[in-house]
GROMACS .gro file of N, CA and C in nm:
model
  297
    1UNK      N    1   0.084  -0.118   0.000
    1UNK     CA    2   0.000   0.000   0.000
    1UNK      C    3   0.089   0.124   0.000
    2UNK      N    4   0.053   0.198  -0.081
    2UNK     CA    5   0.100   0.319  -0.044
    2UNK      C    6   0.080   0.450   0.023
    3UNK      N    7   0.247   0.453   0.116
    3UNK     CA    8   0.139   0.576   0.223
    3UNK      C    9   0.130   0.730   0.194
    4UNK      N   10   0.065   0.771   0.289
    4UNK     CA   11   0.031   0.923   0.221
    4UNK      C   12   0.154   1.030   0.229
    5UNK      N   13   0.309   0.955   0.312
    5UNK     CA   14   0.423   1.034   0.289
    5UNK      C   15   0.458   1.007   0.088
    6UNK      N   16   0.455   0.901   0.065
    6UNK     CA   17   0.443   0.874  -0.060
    6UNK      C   18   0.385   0.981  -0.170
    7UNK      N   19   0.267   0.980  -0.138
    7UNK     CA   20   0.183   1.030  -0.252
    7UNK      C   21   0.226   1.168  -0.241
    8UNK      N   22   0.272   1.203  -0.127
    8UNK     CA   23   0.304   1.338  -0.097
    8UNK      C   24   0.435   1.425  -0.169
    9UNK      N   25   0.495   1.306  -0.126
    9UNK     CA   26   0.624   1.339  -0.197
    9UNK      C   27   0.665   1.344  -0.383
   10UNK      N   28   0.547   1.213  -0.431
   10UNK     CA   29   0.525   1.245  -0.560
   10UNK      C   30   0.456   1.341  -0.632
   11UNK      N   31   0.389   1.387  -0.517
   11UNK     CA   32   0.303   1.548  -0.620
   11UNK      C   33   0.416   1.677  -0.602
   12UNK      N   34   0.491   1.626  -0.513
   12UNK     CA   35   0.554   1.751  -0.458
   12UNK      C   36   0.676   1.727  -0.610
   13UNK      N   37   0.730   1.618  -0.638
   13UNK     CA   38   0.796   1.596  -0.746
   13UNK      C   39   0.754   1.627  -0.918
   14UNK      N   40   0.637   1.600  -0.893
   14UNK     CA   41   0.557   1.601  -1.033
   14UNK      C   42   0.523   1.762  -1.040
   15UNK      N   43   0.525   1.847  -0.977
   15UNK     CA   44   0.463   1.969  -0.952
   15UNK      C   45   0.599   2.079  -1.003
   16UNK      N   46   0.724   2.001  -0.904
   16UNK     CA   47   0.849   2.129  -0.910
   16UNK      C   48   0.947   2.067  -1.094
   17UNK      N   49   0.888   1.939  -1.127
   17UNK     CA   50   0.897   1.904  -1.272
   17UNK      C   51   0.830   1.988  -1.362
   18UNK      N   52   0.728   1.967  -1.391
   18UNK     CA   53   0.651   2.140  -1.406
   18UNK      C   54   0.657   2.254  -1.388
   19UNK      N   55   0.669   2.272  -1.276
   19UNK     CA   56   0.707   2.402  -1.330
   19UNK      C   57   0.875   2.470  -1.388
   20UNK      N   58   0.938   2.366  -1.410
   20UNK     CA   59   1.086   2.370  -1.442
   20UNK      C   60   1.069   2.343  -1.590
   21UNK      N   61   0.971   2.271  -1.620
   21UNK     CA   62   0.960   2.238  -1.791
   21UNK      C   63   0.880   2.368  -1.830
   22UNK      N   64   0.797   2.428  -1.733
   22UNK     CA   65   0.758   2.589  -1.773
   22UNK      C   66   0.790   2.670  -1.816
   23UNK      N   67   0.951   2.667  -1.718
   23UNK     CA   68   1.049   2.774  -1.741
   23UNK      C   69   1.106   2.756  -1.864
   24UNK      N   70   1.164   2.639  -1.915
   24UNK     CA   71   1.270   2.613  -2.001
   24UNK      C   72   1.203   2.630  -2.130
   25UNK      N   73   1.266   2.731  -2.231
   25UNK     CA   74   1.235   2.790  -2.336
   25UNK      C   75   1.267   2.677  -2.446
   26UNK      N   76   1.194   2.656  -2.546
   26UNK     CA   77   1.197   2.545  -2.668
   26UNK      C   78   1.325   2.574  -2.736
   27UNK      N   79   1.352   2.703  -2.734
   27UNK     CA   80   1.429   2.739  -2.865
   27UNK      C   81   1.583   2.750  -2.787
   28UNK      N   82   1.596   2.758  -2.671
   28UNK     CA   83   1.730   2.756  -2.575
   28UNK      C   84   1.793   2.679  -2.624
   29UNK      N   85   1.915   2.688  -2.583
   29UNK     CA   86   2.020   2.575  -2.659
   29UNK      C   87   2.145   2.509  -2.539
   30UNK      N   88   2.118   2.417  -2.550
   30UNK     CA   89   2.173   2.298  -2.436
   30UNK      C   90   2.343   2.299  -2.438
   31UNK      N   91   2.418   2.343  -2.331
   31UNK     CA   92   2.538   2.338  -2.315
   31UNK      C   93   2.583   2.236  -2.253
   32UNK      N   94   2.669   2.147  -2.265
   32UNK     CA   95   2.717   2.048  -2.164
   32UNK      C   96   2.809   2.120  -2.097
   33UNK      N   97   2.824   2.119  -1.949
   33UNK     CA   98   2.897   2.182  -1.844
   33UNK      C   99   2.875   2.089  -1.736
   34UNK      N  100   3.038   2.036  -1.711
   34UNK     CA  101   2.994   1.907  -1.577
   34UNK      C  102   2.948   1.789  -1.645
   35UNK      N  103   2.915   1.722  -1.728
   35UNK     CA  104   2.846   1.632  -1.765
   35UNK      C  105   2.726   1.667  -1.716
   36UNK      N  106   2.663   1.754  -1.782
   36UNK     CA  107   2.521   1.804  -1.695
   36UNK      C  108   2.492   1.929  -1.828
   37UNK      N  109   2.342   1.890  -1.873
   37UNK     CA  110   2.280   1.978  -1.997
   37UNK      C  111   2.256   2.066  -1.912
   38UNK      N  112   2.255   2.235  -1.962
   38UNK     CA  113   2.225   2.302  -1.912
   38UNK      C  114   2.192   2.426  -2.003
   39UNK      N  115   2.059   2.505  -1.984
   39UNK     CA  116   2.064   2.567  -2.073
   39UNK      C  117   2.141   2.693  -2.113
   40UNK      N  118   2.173   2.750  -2.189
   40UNK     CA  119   2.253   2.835  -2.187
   40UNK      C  120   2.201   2.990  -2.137
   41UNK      N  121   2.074   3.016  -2.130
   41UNK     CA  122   2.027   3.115  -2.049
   41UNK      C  123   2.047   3.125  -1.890
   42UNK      N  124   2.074   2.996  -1.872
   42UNK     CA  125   2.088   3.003  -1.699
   42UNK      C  126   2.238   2.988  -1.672
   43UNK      N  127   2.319   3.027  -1.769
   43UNK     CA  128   2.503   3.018  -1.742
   43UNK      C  129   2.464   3.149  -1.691
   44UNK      N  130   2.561   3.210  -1.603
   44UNK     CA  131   2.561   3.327  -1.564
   44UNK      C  132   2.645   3.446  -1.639
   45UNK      N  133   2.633   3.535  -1.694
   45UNK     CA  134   2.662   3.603  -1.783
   45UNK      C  135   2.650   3.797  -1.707
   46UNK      N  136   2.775   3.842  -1.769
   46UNK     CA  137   2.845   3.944  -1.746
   46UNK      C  138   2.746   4.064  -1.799
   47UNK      N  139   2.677   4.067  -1.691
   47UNK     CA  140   2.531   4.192  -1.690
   47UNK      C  141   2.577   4.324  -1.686
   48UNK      N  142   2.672   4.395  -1.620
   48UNK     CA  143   2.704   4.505  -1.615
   48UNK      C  144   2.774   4.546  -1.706
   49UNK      N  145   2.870   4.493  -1.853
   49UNK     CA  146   2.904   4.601  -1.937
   49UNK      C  147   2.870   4.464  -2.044
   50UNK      N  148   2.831   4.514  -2.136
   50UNK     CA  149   2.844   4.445  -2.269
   50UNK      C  150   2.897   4.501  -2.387
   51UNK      N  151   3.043   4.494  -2.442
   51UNK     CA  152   3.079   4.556  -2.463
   51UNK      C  153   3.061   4.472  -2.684
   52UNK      N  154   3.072   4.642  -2.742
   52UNK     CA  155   3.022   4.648  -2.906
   52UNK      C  156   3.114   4.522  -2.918
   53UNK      N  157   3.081   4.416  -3.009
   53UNK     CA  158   3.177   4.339  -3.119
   53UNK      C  159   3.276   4.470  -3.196
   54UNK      N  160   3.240   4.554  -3.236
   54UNK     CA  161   3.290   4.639  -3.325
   54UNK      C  162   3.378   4.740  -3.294
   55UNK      N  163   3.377   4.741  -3.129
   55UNK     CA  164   3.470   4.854  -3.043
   55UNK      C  165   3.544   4.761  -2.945
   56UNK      N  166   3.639   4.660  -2.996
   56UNK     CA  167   3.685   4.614  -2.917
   56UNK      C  168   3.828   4.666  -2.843
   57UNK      N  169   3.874   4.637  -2.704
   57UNK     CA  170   3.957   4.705  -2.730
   57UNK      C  171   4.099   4.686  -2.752
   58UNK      N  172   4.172   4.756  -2.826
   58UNK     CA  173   4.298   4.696  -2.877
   58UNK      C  174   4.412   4.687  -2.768
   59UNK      N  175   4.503   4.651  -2.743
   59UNK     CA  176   4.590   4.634  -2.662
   59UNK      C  177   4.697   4.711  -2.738
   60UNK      N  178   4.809   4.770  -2.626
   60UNK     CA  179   4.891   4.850  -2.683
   60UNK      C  180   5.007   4.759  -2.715
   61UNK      N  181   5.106   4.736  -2.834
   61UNK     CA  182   5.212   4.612  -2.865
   61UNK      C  183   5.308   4.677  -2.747
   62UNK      N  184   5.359   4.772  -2.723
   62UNK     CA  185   5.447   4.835  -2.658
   62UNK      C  186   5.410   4.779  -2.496
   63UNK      N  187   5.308   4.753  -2.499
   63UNK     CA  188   5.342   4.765  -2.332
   63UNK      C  189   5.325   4.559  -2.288
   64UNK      N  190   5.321   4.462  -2.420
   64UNK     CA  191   5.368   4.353  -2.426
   64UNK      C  192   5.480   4.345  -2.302
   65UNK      N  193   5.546   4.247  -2.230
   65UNK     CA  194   5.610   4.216  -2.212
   65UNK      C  195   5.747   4.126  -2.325
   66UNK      N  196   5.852   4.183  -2.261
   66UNK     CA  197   5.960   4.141  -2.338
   66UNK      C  198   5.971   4.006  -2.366
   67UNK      N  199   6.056   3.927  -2.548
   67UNK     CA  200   6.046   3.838  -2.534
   67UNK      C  201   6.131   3.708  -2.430
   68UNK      N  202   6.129   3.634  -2.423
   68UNK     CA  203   6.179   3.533  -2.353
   68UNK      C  204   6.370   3.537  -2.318
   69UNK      N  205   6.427   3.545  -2.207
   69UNK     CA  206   6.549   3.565  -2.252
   69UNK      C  207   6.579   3.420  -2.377
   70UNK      N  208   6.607   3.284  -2.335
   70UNK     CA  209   6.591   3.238  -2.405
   70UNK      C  210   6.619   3.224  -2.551
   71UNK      N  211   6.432   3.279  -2.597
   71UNK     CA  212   6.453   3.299  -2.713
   71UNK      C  213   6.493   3.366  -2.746
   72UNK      N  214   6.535   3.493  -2.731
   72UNK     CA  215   6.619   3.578  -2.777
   72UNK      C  216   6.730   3.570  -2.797
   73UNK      N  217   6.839   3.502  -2.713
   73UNK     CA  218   6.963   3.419  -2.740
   73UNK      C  219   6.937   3.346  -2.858
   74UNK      N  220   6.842   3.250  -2.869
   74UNK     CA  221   6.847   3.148  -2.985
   74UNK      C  222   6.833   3.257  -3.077
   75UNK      N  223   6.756   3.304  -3.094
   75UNK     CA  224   6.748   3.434  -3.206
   75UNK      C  225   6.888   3.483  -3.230
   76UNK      N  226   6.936   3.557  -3.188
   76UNK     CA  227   7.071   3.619  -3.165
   76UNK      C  228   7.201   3.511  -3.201
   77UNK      N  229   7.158   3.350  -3.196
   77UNK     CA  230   7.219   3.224  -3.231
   77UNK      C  231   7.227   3.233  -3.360
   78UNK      N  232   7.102   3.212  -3.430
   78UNK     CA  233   7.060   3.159  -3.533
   78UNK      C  234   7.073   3.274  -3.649
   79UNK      N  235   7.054   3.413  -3.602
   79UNK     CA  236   7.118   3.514  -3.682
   79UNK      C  237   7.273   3.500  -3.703
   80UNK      N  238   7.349   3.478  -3.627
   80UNK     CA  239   7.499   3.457  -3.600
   80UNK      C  240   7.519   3.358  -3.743
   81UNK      N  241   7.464   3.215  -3.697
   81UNK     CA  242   7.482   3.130  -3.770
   81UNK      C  243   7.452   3.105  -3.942
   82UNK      N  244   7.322   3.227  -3.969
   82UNK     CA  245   7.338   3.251  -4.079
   82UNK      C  246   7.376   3.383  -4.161
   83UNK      N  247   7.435   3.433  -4.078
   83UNK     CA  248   7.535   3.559  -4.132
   83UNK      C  249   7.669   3.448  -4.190
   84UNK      N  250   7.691   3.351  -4.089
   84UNK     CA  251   7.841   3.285  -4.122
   84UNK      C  252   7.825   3.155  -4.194
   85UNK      N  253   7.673   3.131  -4.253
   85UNK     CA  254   7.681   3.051  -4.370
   85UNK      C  255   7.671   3.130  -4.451
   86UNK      N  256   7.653   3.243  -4.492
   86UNK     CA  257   7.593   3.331  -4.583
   86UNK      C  258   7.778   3.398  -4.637
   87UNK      N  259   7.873   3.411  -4.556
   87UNK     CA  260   7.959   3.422  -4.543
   87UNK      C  261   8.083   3.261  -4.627
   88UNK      N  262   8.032   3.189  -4.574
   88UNK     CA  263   8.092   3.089  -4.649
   88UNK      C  264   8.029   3.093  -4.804
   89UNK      N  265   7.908   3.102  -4.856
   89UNK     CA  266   7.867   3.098  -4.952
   89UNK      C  267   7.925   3.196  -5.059
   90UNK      N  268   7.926   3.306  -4.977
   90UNK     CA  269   8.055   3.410  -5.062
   90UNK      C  270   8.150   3.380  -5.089
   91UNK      N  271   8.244   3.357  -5.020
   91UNK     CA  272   8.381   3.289  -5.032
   91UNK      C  273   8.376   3.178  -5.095
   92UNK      N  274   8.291   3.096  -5.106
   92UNK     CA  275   8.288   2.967  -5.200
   92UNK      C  276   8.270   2.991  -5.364
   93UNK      N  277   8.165   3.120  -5.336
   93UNK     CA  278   8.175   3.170  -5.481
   93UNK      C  279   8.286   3.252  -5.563
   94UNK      N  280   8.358   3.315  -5.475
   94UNK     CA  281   8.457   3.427  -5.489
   94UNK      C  282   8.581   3.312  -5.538
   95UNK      N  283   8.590   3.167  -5.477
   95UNK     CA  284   8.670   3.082  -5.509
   95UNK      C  285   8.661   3.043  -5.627
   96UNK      N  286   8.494   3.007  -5.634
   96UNK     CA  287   8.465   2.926  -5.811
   96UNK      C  288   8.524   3.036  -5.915
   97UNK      N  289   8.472   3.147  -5.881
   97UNK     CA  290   8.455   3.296  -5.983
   97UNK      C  291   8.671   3.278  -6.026
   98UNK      N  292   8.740   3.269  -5.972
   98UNK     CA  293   8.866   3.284  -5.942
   98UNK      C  294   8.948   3.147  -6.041
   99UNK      N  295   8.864   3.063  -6.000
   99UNK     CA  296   8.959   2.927  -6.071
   99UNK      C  297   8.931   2.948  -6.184
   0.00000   0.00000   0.00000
């Protein structure tokens, strides 16, 4: 038999199902977040400025941070290294040009 905590608890279920399928708009569009659908109207979203697609704002290159020491060595490498193939290539030609 079933008791009346039962029946209670299923209207109370069948009721807050309803009105949750009330809320949820047909045309919304389902995000997975968490392994969990969710619609994308109820992500929480940045209410106080919305700023133009068309006025975005640019960042200044200058105030970038410098590149990597690092790479800059390898840079400073690899320039080296082809100044002094570029250098042999002369001299190899200056040899052919000569014989």
């Amino acid at each position: 038999m079933i008791s009346p905590f039962n029946i209670l608890f299923l209207s109370f279920a069948i009721f807050f199902t309803l009105v949750y399928m009330a809320e949820q708009n047909p045309n919304d569009i389902l995000v997975n977040i968490g392994g969990k659908q969710v619609p994308l109207s109820r992500v929480n979203k940045p209410h106080h400025r919305i700023l133009d697609h068309n006025k975005k704002p640019v960042p200044d290159p200058n105030t970038f941070p410098e590149v990597e020491p690092e790479a800059r060595e390898r840079e400073a490498k690899l320039a080296e290294e082809r100044k002094a193939a570029a250098e042999q290539r002369e001299k190899a030609e200056k040899g052919k040009d000569e014989e």
